[in-house]
mmCIF file of C-alpha atoms in Angstrom:
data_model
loop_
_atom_site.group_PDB
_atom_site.id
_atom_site.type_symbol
_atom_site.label_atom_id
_atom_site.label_comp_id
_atom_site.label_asym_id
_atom_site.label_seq_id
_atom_site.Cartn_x
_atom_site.Cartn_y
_atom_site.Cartn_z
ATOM 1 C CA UNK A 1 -13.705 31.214 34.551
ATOM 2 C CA UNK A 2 -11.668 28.402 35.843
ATOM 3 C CA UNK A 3 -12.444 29.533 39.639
ATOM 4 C CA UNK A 4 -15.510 27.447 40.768
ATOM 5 C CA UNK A 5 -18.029 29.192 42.703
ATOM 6 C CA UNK A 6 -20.065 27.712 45.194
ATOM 7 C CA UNK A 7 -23.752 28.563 45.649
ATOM 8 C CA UNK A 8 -22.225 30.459 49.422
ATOM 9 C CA UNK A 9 -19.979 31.308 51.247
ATOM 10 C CA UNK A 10 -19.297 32.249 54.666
ATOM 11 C CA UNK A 11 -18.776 36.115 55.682
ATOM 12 C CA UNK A 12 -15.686 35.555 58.112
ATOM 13 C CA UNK A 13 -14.630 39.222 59.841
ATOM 14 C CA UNK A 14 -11.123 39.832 60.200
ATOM 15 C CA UNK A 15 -8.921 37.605 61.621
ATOM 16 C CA UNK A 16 -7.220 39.777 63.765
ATOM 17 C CA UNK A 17 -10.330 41.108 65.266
ATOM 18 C CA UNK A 18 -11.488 37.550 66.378
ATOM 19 C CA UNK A 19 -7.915 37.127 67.251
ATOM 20 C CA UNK A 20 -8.986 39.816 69.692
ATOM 21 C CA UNK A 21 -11.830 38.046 71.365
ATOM 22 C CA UNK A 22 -9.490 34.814 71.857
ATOM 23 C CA UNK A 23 -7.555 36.377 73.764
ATOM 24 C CA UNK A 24 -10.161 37.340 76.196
ATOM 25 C CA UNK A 25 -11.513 33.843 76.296
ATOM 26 C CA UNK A 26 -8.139 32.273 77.067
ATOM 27 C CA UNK A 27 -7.362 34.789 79.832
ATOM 28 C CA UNK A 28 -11.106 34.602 81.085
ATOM 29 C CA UNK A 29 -10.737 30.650 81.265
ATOM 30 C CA UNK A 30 -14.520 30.829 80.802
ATOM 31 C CA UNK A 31 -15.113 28.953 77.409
ATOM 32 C CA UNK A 32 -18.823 28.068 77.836
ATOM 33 C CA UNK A 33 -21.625 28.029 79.898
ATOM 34 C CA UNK A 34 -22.811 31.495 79.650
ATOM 35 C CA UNK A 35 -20.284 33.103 79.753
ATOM 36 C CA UNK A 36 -19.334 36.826 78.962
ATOM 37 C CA UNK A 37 -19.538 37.203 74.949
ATOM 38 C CA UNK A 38 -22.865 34.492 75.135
ATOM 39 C CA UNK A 39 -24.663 37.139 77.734
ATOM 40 C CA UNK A 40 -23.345 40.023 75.568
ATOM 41 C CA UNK A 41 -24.474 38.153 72.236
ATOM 42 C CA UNK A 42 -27.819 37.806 74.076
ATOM 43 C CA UNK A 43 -28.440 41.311 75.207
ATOM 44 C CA UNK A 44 -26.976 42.834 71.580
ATOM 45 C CA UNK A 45 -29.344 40.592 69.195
ATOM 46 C CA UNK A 46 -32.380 41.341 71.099
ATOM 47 C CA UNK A 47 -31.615 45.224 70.790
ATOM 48 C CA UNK A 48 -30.541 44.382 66.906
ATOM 49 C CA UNK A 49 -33.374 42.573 66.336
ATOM 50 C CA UNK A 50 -36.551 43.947 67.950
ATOM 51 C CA UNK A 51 -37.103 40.550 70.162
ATOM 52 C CA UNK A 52 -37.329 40.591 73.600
ATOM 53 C CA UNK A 53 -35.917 37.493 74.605
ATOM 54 C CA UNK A 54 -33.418 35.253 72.716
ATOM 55 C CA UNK A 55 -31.833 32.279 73.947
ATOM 56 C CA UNK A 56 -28.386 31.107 72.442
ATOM 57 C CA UNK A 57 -27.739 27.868 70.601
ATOM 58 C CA UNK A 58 -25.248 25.510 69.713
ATOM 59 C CA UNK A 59 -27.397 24.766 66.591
ATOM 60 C CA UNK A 60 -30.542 25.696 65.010
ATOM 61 C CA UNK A 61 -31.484 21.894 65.194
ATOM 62 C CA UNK A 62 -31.146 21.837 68.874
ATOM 63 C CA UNK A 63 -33.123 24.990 69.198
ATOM 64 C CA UNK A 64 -35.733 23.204 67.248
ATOM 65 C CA UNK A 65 -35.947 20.292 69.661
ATOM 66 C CA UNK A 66 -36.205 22.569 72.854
ATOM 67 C CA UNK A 67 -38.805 24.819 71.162
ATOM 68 C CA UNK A 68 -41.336 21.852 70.631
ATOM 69 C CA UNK A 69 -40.266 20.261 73.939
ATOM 70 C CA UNK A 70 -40.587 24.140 75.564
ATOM 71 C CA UNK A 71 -44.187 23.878 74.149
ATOM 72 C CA UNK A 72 -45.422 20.536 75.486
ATOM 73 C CA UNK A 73 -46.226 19.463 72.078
ATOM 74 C CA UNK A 74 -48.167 15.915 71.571
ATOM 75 C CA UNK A 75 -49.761 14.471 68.773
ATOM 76 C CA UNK A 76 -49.627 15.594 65.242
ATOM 77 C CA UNK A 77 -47.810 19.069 64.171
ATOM 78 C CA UNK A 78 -48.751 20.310 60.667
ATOM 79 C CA UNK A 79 -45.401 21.704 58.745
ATOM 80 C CA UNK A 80 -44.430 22.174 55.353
ATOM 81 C CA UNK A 81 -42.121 19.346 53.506
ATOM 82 C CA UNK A 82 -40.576 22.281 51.333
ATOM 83 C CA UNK A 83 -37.522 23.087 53.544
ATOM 84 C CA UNK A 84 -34.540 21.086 54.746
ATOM 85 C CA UNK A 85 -34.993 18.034 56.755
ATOM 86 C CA UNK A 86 -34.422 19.275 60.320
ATOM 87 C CA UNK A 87 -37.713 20.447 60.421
ATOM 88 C CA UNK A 88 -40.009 17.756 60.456
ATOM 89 C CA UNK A 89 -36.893 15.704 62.008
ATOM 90 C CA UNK A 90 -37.156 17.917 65.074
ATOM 91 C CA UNK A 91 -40.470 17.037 65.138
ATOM 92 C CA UNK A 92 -40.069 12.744 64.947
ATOM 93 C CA UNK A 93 -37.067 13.218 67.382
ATOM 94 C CA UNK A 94 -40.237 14.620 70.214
ATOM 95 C CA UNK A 95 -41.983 11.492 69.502
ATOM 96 C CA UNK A 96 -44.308 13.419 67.369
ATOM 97 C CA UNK A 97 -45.635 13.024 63.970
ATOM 98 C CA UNK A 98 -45.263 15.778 61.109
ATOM 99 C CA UNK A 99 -48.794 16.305 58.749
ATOM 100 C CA UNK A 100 -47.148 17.729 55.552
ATOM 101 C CA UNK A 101 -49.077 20.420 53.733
ATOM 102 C CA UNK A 102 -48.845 22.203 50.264
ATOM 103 C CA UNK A 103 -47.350 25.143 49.806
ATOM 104 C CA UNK A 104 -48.030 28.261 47.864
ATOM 105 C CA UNK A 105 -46.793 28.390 44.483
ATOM 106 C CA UNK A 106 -45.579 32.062 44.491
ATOM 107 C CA UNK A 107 -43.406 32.167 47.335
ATOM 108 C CA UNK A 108 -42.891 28.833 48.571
ATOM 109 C CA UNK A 109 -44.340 29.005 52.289
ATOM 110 C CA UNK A 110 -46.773 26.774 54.152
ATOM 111 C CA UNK A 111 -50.296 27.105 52.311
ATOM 112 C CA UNK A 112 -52.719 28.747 54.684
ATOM 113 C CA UNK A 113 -55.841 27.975 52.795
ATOM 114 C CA UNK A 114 -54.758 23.988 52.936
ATOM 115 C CA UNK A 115 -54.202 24.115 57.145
ATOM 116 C CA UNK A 116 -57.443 23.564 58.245
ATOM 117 C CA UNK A 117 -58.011 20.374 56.775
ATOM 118 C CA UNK A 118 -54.938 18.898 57.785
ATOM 119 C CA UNK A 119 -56.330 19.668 61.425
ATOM 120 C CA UNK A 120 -57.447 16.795 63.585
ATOM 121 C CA UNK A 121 -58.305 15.857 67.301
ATOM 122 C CA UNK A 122 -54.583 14.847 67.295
ATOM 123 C CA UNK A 123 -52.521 18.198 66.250
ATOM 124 C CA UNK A 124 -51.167 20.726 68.942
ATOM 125 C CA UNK A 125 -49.314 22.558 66.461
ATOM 126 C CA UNK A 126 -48.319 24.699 63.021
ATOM 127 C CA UNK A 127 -44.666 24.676 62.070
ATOM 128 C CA UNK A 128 -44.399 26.533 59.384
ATOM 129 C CA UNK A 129 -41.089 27.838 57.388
ATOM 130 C CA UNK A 130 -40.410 31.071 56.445
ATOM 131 C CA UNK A 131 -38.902 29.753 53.017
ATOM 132 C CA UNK A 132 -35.498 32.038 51.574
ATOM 133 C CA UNK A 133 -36.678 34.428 54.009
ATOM 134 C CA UNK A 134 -39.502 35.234 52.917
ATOM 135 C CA UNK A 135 -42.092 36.136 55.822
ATOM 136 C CA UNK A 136 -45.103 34.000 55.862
ATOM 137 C CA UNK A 137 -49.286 35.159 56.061
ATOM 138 C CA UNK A 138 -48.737 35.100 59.762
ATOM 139 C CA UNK A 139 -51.971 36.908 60.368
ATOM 140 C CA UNK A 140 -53.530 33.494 58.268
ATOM 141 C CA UNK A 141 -51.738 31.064 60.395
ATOM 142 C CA UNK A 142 -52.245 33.516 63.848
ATOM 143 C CA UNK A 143 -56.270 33.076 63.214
ATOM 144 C CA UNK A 144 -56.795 29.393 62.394
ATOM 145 C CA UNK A 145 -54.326 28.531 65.386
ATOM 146 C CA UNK A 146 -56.076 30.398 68.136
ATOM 147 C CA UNK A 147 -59.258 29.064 66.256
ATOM 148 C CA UNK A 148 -58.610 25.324 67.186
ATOM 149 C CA UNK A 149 -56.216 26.646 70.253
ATOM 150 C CA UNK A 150 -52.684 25.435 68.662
ATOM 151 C CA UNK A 151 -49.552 26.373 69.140
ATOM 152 C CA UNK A 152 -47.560 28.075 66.194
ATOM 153 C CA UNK A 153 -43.399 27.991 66.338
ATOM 154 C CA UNK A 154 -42.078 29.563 63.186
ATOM 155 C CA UNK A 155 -38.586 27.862 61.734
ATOM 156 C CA UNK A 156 -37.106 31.075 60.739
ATOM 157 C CA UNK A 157 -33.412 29.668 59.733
ATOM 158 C CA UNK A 158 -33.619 31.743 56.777
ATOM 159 C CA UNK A 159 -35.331 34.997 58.174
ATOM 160 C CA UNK A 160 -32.557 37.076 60.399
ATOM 161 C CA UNK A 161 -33.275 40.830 60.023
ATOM 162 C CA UNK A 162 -36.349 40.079 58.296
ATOM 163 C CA UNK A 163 -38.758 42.714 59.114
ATOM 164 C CA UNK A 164 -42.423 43.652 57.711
ATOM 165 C CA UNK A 165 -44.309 46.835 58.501
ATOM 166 C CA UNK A 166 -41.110 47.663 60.819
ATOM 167 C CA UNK A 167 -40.941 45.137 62.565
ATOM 168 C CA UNK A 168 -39.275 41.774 62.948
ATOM 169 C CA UNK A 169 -40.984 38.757 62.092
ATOM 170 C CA UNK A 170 -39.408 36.908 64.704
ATOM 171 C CA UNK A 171 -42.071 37.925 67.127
ATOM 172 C CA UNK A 172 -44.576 35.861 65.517
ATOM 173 C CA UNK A 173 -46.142 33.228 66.798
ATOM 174 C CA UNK A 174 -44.857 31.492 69.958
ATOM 175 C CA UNK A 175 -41.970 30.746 69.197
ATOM 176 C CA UNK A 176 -39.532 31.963 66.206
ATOM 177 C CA UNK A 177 -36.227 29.085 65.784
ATOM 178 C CA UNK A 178 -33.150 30.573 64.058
ATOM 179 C CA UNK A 179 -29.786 29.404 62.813
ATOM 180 C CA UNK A 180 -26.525 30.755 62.789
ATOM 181 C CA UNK A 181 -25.020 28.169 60.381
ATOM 182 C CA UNK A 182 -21.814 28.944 58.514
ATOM 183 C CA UNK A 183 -24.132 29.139 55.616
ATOM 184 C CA UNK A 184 -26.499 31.550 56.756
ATOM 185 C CA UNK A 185 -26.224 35.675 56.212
ATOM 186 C CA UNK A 186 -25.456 35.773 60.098
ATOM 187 C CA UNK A 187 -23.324 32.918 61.698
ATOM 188 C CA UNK A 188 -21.335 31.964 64.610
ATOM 189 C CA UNK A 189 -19.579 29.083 62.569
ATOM 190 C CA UNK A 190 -22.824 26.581 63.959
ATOM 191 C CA UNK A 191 -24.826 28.446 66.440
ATOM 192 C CA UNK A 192 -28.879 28.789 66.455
ATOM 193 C CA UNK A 193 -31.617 30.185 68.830
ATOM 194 C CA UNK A 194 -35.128 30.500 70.194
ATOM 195 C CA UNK A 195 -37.023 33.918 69.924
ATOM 196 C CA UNK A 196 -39.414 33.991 73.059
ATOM 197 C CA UNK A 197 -42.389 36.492 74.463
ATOM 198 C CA UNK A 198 -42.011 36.061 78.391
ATOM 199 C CA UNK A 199 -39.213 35.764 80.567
ATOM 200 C CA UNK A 200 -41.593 32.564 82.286
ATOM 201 C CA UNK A 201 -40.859 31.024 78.734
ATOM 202 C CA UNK A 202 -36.668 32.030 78.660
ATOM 203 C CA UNK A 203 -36.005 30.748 81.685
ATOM 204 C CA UNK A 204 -37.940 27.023 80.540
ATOM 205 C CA UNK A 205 -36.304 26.947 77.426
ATOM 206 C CA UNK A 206 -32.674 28.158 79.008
ATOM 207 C CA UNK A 207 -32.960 25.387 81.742
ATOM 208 C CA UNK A 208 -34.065 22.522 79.092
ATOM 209 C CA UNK A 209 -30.861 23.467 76.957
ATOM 210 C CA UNK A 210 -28.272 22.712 80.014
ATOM 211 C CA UNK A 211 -29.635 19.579 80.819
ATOM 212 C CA UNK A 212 -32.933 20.835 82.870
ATOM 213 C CA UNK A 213 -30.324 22.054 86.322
ATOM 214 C CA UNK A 214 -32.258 24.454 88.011
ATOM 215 C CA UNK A 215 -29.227 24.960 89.945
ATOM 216 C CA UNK A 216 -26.111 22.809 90.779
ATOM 217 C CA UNK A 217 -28.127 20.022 92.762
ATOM 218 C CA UNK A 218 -31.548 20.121 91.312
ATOM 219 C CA UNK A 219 -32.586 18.972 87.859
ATOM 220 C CA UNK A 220 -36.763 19.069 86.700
ATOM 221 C CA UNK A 221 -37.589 17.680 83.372
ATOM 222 C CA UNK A 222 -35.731 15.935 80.885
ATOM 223 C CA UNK A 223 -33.279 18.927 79.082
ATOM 224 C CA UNK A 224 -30.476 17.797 76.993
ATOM 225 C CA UNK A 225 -26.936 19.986 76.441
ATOM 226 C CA UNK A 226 -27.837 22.924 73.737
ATOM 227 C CA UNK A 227 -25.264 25.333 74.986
ATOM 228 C CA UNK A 228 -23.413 27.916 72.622
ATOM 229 C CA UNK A 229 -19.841 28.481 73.516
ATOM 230 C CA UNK A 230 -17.642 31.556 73.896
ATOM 231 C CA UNK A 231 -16.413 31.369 70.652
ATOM 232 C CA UNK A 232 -19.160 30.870 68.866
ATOM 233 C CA UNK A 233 -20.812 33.980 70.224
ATOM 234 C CA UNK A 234 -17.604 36.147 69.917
ATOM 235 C CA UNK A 235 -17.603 35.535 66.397
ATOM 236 C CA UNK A 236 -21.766 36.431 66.488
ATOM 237 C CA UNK A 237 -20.706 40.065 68.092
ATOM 238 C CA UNK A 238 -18.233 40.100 65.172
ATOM 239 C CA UNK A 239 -21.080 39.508 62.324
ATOM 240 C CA UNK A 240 -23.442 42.238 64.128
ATOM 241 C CA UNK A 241 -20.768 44.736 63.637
ATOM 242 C CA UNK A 242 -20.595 43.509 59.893
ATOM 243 C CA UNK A 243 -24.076 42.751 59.218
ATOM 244 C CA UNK A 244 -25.527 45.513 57.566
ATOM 245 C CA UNK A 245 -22.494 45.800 55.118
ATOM 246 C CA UNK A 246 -23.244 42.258 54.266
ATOM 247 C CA UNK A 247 -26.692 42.554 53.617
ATOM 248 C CA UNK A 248 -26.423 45.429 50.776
ATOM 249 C CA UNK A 249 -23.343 43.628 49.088
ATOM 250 C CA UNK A 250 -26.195 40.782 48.862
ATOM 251 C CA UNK A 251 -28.740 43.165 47.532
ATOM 252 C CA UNK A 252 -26.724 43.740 45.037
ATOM 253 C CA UNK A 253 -25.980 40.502 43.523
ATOM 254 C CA UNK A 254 -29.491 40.170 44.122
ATOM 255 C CA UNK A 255 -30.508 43.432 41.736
ATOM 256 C CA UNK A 256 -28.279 42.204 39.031
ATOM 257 C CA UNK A 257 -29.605 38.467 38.958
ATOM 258 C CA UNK A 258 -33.167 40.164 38.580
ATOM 259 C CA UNK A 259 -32.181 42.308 35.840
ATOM 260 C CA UNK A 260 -29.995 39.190 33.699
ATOM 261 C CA UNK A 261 -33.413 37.420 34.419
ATOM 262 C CA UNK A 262 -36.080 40.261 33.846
ATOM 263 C CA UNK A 263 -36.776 39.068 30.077
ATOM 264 C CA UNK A 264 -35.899 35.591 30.029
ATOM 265 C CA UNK A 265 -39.080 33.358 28.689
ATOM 266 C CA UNK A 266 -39.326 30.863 31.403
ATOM 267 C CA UNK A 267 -36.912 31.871 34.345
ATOM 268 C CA UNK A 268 -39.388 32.990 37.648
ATOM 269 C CA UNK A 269 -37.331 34.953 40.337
ATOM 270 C CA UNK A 270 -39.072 35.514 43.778
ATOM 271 C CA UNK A 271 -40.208 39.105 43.433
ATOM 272 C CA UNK A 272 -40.155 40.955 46.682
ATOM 273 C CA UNK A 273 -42.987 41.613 48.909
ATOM 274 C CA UNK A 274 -44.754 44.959 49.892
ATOM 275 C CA UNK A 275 -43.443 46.393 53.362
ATOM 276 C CA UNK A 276 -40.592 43.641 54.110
ATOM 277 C CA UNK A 277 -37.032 44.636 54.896
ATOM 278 C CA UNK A 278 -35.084 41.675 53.357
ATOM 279 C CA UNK A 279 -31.972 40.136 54.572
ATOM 280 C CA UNK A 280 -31.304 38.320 51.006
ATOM 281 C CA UNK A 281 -30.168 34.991 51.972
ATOM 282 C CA UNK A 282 -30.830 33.063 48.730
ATOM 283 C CA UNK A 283 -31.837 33.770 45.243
ATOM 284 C CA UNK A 284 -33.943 30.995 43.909
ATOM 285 C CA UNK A 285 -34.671 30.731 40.439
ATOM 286 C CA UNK A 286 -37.714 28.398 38.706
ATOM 287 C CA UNK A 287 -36.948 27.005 35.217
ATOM 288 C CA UNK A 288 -40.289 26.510 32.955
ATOM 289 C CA UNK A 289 -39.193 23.510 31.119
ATOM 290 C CA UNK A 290 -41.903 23.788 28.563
ATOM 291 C CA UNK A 291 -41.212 27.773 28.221
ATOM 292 C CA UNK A 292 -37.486 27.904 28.830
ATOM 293 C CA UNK A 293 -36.777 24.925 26.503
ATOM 294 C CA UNK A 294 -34.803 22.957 28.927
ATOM 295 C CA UNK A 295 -35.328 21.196 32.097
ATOM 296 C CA UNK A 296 -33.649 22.662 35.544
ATOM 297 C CA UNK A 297 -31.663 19.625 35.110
ATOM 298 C CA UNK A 298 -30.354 20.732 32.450
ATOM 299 C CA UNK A 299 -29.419 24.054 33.693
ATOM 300 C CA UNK A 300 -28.113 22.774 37.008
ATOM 301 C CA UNK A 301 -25.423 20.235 35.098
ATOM 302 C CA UNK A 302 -24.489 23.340 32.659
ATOM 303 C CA UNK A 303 -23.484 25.392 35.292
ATOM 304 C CA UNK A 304 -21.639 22.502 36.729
ATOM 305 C CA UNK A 305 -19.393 22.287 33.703
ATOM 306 C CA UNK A 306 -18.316 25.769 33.910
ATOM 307 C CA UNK A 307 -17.768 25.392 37.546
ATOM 308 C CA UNK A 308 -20.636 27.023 39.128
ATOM 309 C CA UNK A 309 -22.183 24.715 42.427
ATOM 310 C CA UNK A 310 -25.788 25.956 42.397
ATOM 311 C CA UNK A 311 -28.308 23.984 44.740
ATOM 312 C CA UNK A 312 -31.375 22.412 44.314
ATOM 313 C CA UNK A 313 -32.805 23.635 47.255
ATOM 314 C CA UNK A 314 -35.215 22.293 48.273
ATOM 315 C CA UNK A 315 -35.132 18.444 46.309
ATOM 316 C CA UNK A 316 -36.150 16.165 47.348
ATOM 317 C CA UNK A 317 -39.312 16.960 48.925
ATOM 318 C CA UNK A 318 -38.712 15.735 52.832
ATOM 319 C CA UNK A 319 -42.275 13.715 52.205
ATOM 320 C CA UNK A 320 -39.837 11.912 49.928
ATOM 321 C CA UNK A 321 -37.331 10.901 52.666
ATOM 322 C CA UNK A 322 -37.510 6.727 53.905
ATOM 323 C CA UNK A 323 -38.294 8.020 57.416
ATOM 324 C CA UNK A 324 -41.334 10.156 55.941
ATOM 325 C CA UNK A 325 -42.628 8.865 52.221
ATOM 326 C CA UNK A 326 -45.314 6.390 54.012
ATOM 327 C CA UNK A 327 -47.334 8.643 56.085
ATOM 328 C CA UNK A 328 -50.581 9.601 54.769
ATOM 329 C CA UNK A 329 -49.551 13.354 53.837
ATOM 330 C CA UNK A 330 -46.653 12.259 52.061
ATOM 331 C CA UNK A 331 -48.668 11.225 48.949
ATOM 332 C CA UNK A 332 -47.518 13.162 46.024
ATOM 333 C CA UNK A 333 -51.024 13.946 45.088
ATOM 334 C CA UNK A 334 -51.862 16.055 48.563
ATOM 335 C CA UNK A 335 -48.309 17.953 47.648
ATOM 336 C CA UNK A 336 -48.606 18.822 43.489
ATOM 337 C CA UNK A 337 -47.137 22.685 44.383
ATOM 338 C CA UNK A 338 -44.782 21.410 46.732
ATOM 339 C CA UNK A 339 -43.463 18.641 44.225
ATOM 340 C CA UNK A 340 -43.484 21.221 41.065
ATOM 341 C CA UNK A 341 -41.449 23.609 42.772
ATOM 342 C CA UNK A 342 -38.737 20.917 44.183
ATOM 343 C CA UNK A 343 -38.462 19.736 40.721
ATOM 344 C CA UNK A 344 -37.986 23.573 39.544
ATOM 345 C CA UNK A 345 -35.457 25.246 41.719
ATOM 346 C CA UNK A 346 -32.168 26.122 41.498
ATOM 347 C CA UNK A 347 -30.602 28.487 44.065
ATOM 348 C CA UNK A 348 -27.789 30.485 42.413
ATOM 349 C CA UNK A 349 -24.479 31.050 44.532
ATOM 350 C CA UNK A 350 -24.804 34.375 46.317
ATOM 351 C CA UNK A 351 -22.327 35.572 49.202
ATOM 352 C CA UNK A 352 -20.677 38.937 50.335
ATOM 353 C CA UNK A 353 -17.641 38.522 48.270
ATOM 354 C CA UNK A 354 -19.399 37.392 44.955
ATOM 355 C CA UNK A 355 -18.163 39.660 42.417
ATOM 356 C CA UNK A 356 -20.066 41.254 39.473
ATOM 357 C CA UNK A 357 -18.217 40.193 37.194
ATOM 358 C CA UNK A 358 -18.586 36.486 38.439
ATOM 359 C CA UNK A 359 -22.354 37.314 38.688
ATOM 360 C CA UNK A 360 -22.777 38.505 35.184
ATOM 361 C CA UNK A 361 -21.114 35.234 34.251
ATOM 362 C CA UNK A 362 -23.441 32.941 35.631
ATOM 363 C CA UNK A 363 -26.267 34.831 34.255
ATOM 364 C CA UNK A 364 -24.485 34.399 30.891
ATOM 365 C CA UNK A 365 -23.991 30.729 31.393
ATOM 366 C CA UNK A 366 -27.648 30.225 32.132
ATOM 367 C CA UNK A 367 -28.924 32.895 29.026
ATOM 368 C CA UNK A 368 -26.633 31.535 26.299
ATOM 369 C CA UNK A 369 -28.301 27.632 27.231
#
């Protein structure tokens, strides 16, 4: 195939539909500060996605930020360095330090079993990832928090729609941070938010994304500008109405990759979990050099030549980072899962539009070596 094909790519609705909303904005003259389509957005993901309250965005990054600031966070927070840097930045960016902590080898989350000894006098919190959208042992985390009385805020970028037993994993812990990047299975071109259990807890996190105004003359605390604009949460009302065709066009690139990869010596897929309603963001594979016969390396520069842009995501480690590699938990030898699956992983493209026949090609491209 001479096309190349990127690892995503993002679901844009019709243009004449957004053309729609456009309209409205321009003759509204309200373009931000919410406004119409953000209070909408607001009202319409909370029914979509079994949350109570959900406050809007410009970025998931930004949401981060507020959420630990939201929290009163000092010290030490305990995260994962398996997932893309914005996560422990958000933490260094509070004036806080991130304690990295393995991960579990089968799905790629925060380790519960290694938590507790990360724990000092110094941590206030867990952030933990759920990795590809993959929910993580909440019920683990949710027991050893409330044992040494710490906060848990779960960086959910990956997990929209993501539900076990019924219901949404977003209501976990105390706060749940998503993003609506371009690349993500929901977006509103950049957009994010923070998942919240009182209306006490909206209203902080609301006023510390517009600066900290309580009203036009009166500013408490220290808030910074995290607003989502009109357009960004017209095209979010778009992707709702979308969303659920989106998700089984991805579940089926997803059942195809697992059966090109079913009998392949050396090739681990994530396998799903009991009782979870997937919103199959990413397809991660794990390449066995010693088993497959060739490094993922290897694998990643051969799809390369034939013009397919996998990612090796997540590589490097963030413990590897300048700003990180010299704490104590950096050292490789505290992180031997995290570093063995960093050195494994490729993500394969997979978007709405992916065809099968472009689909069975890559899987050909990776069986024939």
């Amino acid at each position: 195939m001479n096309n190349k094909i990127y690892v995503t790519q993002p679901f844009l609705p019709p243009l004449e539909e957004f053309n729609i909303y456009l309209k409205q904005i321009w003759e509204n003259k309200h373009i931000t500060n919410n406004g119409l389509f953000h209070k909408q957005l607001e009202e319409k993901l909370c029914n979509f996605l079994g949350v109570e309250y959900i406050s809007l965005f410009a970025n998931g990054t930004i949401a981060l930020l507020v959420a630990i600031k939201a929290l009163n966070l000092t010290g030490e927070v305990i995260t994962t360095p398996y997932s893309f840097v914005a996560t422990a930045h958000s933490i260094k960016w509070n004036g806080l330090e991130p304690v990295f902590v393995d991960i579990d080898p089968k799905y790629c989350n925060l380790d519960p079993s290694k938590i507790e000894e990360a724990i000092t006098d110094k941590t206030t919190a867990i952030l933990p990832v759920h990795v590809y959208g993959n929910p993580c042992e909440t019920k683990k985390i949710k027991h050893i928090a409330e044992k040494y009385n710490l906060k848990v805020i779960y960086d959910a970028a990956h997990a929209f729609g993501v539900k076990k037993d019924g219901k949404s994993i977003l209501n976990e812990g105390d706060l749940s941070i998503l993003s609506f990047h371009a690349t993500k299975v929901f977006n509103t071109f950049e957009g994010g938010a923070i998942v919240s259990h009182s209306a006490e807890m909206k209203k902080k996190i609301d006023d510390l994304k517009n600066f900290g105004f309580q009203d036009q003359i009166t500013v408490e605390g220290i808030g910074i500008n995290g607003k989502m604009n009109e357009m960004q949460a017209s095209m979010g009302l778009l992707q709702l109405k979308y969303f659920d065709q989106v998700i089984e066009k991805r579940k089926r690139i997803t059942e195809i990759y697992r059966k090109g990869f079913k009998n392949v010596k050396g090739i681990r897929y994530l396998a799903d979990l009991e009782d979870v309603k997937y919103n199959y963001a990413y397809f991660p594979i794990f390449i066995n050099e010693n088993e497959y016969g060739k490094s993922r390396d290897d694998v990643y520069n051969a799809l390369k030549k034939h013009n397919i842009y996998g990612r090796i995501y997540f590589y490097p480690l963030i413990s590897r980072f300048s700003a990180y590699k010299n704490l104590p938990s950096s050292k490789p030898a505290n992180l031997s899962m995290a570093e063995k699956i960093s050195e494994d992983v490729i993500c394969l493209p997979i978007y709405p539009d992916l065809s099968t026949d472009q689909v069975n090609y890559i899987i050909s491209v990776i069986n024939d070596g």
